[in-house]
Short mmCIF file of C-alpha atoms in Angstrom, two decimals:
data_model
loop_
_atom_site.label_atom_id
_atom_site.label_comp_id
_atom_site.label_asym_id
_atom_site.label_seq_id
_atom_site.Cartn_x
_atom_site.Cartn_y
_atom_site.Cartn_z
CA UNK A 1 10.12 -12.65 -23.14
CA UNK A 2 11.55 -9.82 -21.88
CA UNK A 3 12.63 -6.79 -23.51
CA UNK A 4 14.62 -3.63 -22.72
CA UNK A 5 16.04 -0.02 -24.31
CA UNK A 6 19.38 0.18 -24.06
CA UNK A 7 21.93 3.33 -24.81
CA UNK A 8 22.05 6.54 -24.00
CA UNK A 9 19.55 8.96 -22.83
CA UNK A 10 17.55 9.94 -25.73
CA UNK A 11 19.27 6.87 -27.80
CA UNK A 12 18.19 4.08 -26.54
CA UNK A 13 17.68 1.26 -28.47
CA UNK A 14 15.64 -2.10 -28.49
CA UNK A 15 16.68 -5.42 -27.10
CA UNK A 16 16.19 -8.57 -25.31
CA UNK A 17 17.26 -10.82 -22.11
CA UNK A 18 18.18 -14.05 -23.38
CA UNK A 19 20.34 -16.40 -20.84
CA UNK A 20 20.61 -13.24 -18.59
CA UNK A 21 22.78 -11.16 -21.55
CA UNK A 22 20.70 -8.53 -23.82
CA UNK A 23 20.80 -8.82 -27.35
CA UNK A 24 20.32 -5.99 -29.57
CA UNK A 25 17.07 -6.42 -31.85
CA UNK A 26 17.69 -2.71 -33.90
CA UNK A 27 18.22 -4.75 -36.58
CA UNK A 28 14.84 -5.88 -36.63
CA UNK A 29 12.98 -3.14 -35.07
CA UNK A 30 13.07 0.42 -34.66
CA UNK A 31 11.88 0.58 -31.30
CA UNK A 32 9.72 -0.49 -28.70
CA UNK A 33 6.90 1.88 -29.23
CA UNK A 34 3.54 2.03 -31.52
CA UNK A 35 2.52 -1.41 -33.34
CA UNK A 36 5.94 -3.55 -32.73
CA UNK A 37 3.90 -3.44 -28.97
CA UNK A 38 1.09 -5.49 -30.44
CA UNK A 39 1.34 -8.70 -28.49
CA UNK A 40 0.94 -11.04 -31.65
CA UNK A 41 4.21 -8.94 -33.16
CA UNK A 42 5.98 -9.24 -29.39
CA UNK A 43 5.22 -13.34 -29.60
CA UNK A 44 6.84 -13.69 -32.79
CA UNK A 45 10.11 -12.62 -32.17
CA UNK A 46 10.20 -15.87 -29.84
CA UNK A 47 11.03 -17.75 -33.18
CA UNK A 48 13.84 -15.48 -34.10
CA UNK A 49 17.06 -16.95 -33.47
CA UNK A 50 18.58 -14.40 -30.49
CA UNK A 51 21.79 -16.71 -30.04
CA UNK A 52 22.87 -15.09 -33.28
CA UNK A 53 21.83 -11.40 -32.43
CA UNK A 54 25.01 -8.87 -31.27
CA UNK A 55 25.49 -9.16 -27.20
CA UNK A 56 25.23 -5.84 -25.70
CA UNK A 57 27.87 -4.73 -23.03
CA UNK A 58 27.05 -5.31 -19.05
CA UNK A 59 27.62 -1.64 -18.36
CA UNK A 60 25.48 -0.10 -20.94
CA UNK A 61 22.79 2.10 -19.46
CA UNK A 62 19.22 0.69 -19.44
CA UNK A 63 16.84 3.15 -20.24
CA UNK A 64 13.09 3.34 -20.14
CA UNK A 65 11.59 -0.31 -21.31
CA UNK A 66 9.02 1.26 -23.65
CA UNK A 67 9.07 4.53 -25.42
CA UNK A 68 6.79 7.59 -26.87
CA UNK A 69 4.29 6.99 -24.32
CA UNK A 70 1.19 8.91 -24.87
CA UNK A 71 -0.22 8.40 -21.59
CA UNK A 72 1.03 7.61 -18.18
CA UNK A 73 -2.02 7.06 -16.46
CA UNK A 74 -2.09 6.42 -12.32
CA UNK A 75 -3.98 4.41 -10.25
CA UNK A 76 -4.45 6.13 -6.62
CA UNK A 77 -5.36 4.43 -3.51
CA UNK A 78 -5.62 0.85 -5.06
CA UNK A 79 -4.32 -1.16 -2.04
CA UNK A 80 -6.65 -1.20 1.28
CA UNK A 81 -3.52 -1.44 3.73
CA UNK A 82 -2.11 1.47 2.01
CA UNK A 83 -5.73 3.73 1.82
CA UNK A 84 -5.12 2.86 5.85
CA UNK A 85 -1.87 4.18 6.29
CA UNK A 86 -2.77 7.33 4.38
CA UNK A 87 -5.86 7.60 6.56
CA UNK A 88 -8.12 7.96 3.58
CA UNK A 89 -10.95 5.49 2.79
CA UNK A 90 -10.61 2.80 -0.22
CA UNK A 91 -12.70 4.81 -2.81
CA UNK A 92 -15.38 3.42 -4.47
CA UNK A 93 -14.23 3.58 -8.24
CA UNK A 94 -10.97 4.02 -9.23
CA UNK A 95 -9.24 7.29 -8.21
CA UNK A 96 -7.55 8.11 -11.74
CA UNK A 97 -4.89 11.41 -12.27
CA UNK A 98 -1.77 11.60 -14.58
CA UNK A 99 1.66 11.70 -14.34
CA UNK A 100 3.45 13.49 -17.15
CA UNK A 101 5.31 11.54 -19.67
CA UNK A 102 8.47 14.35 -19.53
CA UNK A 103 9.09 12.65 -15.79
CA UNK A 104 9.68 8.59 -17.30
CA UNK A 105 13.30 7.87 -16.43
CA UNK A 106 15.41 5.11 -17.07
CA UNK A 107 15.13 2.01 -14.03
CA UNK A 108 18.91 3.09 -12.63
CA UNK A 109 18.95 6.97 -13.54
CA UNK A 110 19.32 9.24 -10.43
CA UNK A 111 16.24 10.79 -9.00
CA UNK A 112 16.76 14.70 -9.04
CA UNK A 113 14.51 16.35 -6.20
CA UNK A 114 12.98 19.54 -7.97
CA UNK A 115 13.52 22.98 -6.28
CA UNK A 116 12.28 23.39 -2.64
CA UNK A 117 11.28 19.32 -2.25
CA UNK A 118 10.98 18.21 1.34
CA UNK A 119 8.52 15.60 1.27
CA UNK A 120 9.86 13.29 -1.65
CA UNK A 121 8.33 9.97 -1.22
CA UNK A 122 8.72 6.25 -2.78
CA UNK A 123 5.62 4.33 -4.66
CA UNK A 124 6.66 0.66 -5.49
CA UNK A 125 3.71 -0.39 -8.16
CA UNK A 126 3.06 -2.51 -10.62
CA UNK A 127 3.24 -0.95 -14.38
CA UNK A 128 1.28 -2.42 -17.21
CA UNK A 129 1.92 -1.49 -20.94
CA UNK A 130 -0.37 -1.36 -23.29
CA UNK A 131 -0.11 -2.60 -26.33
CA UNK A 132 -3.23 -3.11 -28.18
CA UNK A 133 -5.87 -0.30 -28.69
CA UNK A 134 -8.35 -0.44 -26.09
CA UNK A 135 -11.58 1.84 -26.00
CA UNK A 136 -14.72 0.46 -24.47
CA UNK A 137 -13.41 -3.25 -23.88
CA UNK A 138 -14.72 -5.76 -21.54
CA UNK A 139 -12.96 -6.65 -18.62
CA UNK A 140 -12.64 -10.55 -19.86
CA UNK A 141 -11.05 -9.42 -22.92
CA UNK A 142 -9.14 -6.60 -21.34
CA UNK A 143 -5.79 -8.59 -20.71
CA UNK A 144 -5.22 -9.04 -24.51
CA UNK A 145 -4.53 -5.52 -24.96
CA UNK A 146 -1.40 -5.83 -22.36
CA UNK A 147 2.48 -6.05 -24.12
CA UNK A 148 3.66 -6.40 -20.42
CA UNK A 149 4.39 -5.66 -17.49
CA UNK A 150 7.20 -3.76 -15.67
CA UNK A 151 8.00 -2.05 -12.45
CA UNK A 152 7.62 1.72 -12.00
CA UNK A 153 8.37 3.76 -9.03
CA UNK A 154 5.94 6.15 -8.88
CA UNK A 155 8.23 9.15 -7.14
CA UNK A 156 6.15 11.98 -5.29
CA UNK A 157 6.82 15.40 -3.68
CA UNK A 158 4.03 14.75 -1.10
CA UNK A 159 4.05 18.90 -0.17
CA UNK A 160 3.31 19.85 -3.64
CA UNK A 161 0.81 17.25 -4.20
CA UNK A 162 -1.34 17.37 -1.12
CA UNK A 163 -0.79 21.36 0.45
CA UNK A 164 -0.21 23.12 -2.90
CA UNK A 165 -3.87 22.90 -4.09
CA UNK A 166 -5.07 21.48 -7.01
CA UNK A 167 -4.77 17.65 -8.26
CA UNK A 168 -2.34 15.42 -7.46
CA UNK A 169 -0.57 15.89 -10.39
CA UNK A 170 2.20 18.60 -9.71
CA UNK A 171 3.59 16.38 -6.81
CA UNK A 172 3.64 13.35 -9.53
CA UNK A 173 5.92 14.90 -12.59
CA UNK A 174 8.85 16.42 -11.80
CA UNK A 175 11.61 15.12 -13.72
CA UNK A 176 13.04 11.98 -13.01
CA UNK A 177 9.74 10.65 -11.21
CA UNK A 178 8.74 8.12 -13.39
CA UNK A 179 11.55 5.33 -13.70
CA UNK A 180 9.84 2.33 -15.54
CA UNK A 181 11.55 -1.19 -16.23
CA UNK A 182 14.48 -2.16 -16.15
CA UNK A 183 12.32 -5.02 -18.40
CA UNK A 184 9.19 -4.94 -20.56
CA UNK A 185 7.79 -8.66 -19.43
CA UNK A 186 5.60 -10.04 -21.27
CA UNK A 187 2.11 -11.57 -20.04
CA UNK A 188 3.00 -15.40 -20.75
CA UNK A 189 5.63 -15.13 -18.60
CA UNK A 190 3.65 -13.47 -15.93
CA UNK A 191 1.34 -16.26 -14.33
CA UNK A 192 -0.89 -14.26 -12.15
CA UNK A 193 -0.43 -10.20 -12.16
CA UNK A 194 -2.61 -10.31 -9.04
CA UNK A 195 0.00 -12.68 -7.30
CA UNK A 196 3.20 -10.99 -7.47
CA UNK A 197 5.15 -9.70 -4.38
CA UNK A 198 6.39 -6.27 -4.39
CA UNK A 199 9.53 -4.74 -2.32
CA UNK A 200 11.08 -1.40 -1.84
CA UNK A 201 14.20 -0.67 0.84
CA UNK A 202 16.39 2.59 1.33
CA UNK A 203 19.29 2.62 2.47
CA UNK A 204 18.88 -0.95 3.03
CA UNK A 205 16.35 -0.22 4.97
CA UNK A 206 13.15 -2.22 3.94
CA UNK A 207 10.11 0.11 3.93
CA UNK A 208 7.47 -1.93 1.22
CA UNK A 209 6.52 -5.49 1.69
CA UNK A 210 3.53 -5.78 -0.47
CA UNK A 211 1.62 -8.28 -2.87
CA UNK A 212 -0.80 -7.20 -5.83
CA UNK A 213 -3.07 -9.98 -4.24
CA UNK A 214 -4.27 -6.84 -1.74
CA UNK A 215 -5.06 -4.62 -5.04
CA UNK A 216 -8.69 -3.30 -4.62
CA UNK A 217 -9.24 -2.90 -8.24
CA UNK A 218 -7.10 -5.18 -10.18
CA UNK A 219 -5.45 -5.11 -13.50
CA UNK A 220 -8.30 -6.43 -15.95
CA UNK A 221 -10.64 -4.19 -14.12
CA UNK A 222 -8.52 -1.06 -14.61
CA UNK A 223 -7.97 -1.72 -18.03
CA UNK A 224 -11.83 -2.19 -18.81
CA UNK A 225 -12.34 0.63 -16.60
CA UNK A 226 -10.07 3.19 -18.04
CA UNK A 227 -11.23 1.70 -21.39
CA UNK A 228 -14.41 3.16 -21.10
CA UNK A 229 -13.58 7.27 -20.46
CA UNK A 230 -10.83 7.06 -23.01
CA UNK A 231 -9.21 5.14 -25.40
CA UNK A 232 -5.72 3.56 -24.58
CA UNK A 233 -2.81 3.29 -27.05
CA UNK A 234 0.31 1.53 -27.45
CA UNK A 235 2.79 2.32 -25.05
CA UNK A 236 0.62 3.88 -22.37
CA UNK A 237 1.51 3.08 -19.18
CA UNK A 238 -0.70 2.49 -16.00
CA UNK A 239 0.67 2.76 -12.84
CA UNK A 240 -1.49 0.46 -10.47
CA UNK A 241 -1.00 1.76 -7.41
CA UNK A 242 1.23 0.91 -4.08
CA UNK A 243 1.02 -1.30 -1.51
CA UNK A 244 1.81 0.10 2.25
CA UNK A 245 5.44 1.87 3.10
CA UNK A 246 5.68 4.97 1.90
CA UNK A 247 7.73 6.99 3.86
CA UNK A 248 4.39 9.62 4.29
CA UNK A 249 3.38 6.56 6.44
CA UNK A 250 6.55 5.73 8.74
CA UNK A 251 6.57 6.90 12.10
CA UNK A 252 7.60 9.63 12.01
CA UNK A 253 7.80 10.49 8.07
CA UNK A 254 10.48 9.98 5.98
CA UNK A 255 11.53 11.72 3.06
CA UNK A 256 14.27 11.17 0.74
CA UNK A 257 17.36 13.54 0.42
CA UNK A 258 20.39 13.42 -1.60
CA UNK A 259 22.83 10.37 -1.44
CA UNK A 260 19.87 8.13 -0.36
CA UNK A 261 19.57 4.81 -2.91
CA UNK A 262 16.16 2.97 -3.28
CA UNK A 263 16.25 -0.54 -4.58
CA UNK A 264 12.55 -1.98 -5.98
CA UNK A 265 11.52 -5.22 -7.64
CA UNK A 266 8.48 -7.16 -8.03
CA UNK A 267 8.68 -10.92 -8.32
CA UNK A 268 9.91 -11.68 -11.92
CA UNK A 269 9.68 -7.96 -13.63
CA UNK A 270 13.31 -7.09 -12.36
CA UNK A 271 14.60 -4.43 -10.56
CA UNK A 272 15.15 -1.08 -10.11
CA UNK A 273 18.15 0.87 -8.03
CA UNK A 274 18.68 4.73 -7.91
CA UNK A 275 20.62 7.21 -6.08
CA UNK A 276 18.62 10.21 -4.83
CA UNK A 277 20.69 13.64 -5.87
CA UNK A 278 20.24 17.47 -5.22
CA UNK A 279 18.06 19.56 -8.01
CA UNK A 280 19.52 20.42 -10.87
CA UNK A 281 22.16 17.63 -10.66
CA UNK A 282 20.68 14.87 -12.93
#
């Protein structure tokens, strides 16, 4: 299935995609969030008769396709040809920082560029959702604690993440920097999470051709991984990492500015489109 939050920022509210219209499902849940993430409660909403549920306009405003996320955990340096283009090596355990939660956006919502940004960047990844708690779990039984998958574009101010000292983590959470969705997919509609194609243009322009086939660590490894230095919850995202692209790697750099639009999607998760705009205008 595949479920979204619809409505207004701050009032978004939960449905689902059924023949390519989203039905509301408020009647039935509160939101997408806490135990109505448990994959056995996600799988039985596949009996429920959605024909019947209200349509919900076209033009209403997808927001984020999970909410009250504890954690939004990222996964740095996870693809080999992208280690390369950074000219860093492919680590040997997970490189692990945080992005804060205050920075999830909605899929379409503009991306503001804080205050003195010249180096805003693109990340294409894969998101997975938790939805089962996970502390100390094996990597074979690590995929059952997954509600789904989504796309996230992990945004970055490269200056302040890599030349303003510190961890990565003040170049990773400005506002606006963490769109996730547009849909919450989940699993058993996802064949292989390590086959999935990912794509990012601007402007048109295509800049990431990518697969999660090239992942160094993959997903049921960085669930069992994370698993074991603390515990995951429902609703905590992981951002998986990107494949090659970025405009730090383009020759010569390139760095979004206002009135540039970005257009993601991986390969049955949806997709994403934004317009870049000035600080303080989102």
């Amino acid at each position: 299935m595949r479920f979204v939050r619809f409505g207004n920022k701050g009032e978004e509210r939960p449905g689902v995609v059924f023949n390519d219209e989203i039905k509301d499902l408020s009647a039935h849940l509160s939101d997408l969030s806490g135990a109505h993430l448990d994959p056995s409660f996600l799988r039985s909403l596949d009996q429920m008769n959605l024909n019947g549920l209200p349509t919900v306009p076209a033009s209403t405003r997808l927001g984020p396709c999970v909410a009250n996320s504890g954690k939004f955990i990222c996964i740095g340096l996870n693809y080999s040809d992208h280690a390369a283009e950074a000219g860093m090596d492919v680590p040997p355990e997970p490189i692990i920082f945080m992005k804060a939660t205050s920075a999830i956006s909605g899929p379409n919502d503009p991306i503001e560029l804080p205050r003195g940004s010249t180096h805003t960047d693109w990340e294409a990844e894969l998101g997975v959702i938790i939805g089962r708690h996970a502390k100390y779990v094996s990597e074979a039984e690590a995929l059952d604690h997954i509600a789904g998958y989504c796309v996230v574009n992990d945004v970055s101010e490269r200056e302040f993440q890599t030349q303003r000292s510190g961890q990565w983590t003040k170049g990773k959470s400005a506002d606006t920097f963490g769109p996730v969705g547009p849909w919450l997919v989940t699993p058993d509609e996802v064949d292989n999470p390590q086959n999935l194609s990912i794509n990012l243009r601007v402007n048109e322009v295509p800049r990431q051709t990518g697969t999660t086939a090239t992942m160094v660590y993959p997903v049921a490894y960085l669930i069992a991984y994370l698993s074991q230095f603390m515990s995951l919850h429902p609703g905590d995202i992981i951002a998986t990492g990107t494949p090659p692209g970025v405009g730090m790697g383009q020759t010569p750099p390139v760095y979004l500015k206002p009135g540039d639009q970005i257009e993601l999607s991986i390969d049955g998760l949806g997709t994403q489109r934004q317009v870049v705009v000035g600080a303080g205008s989102a």
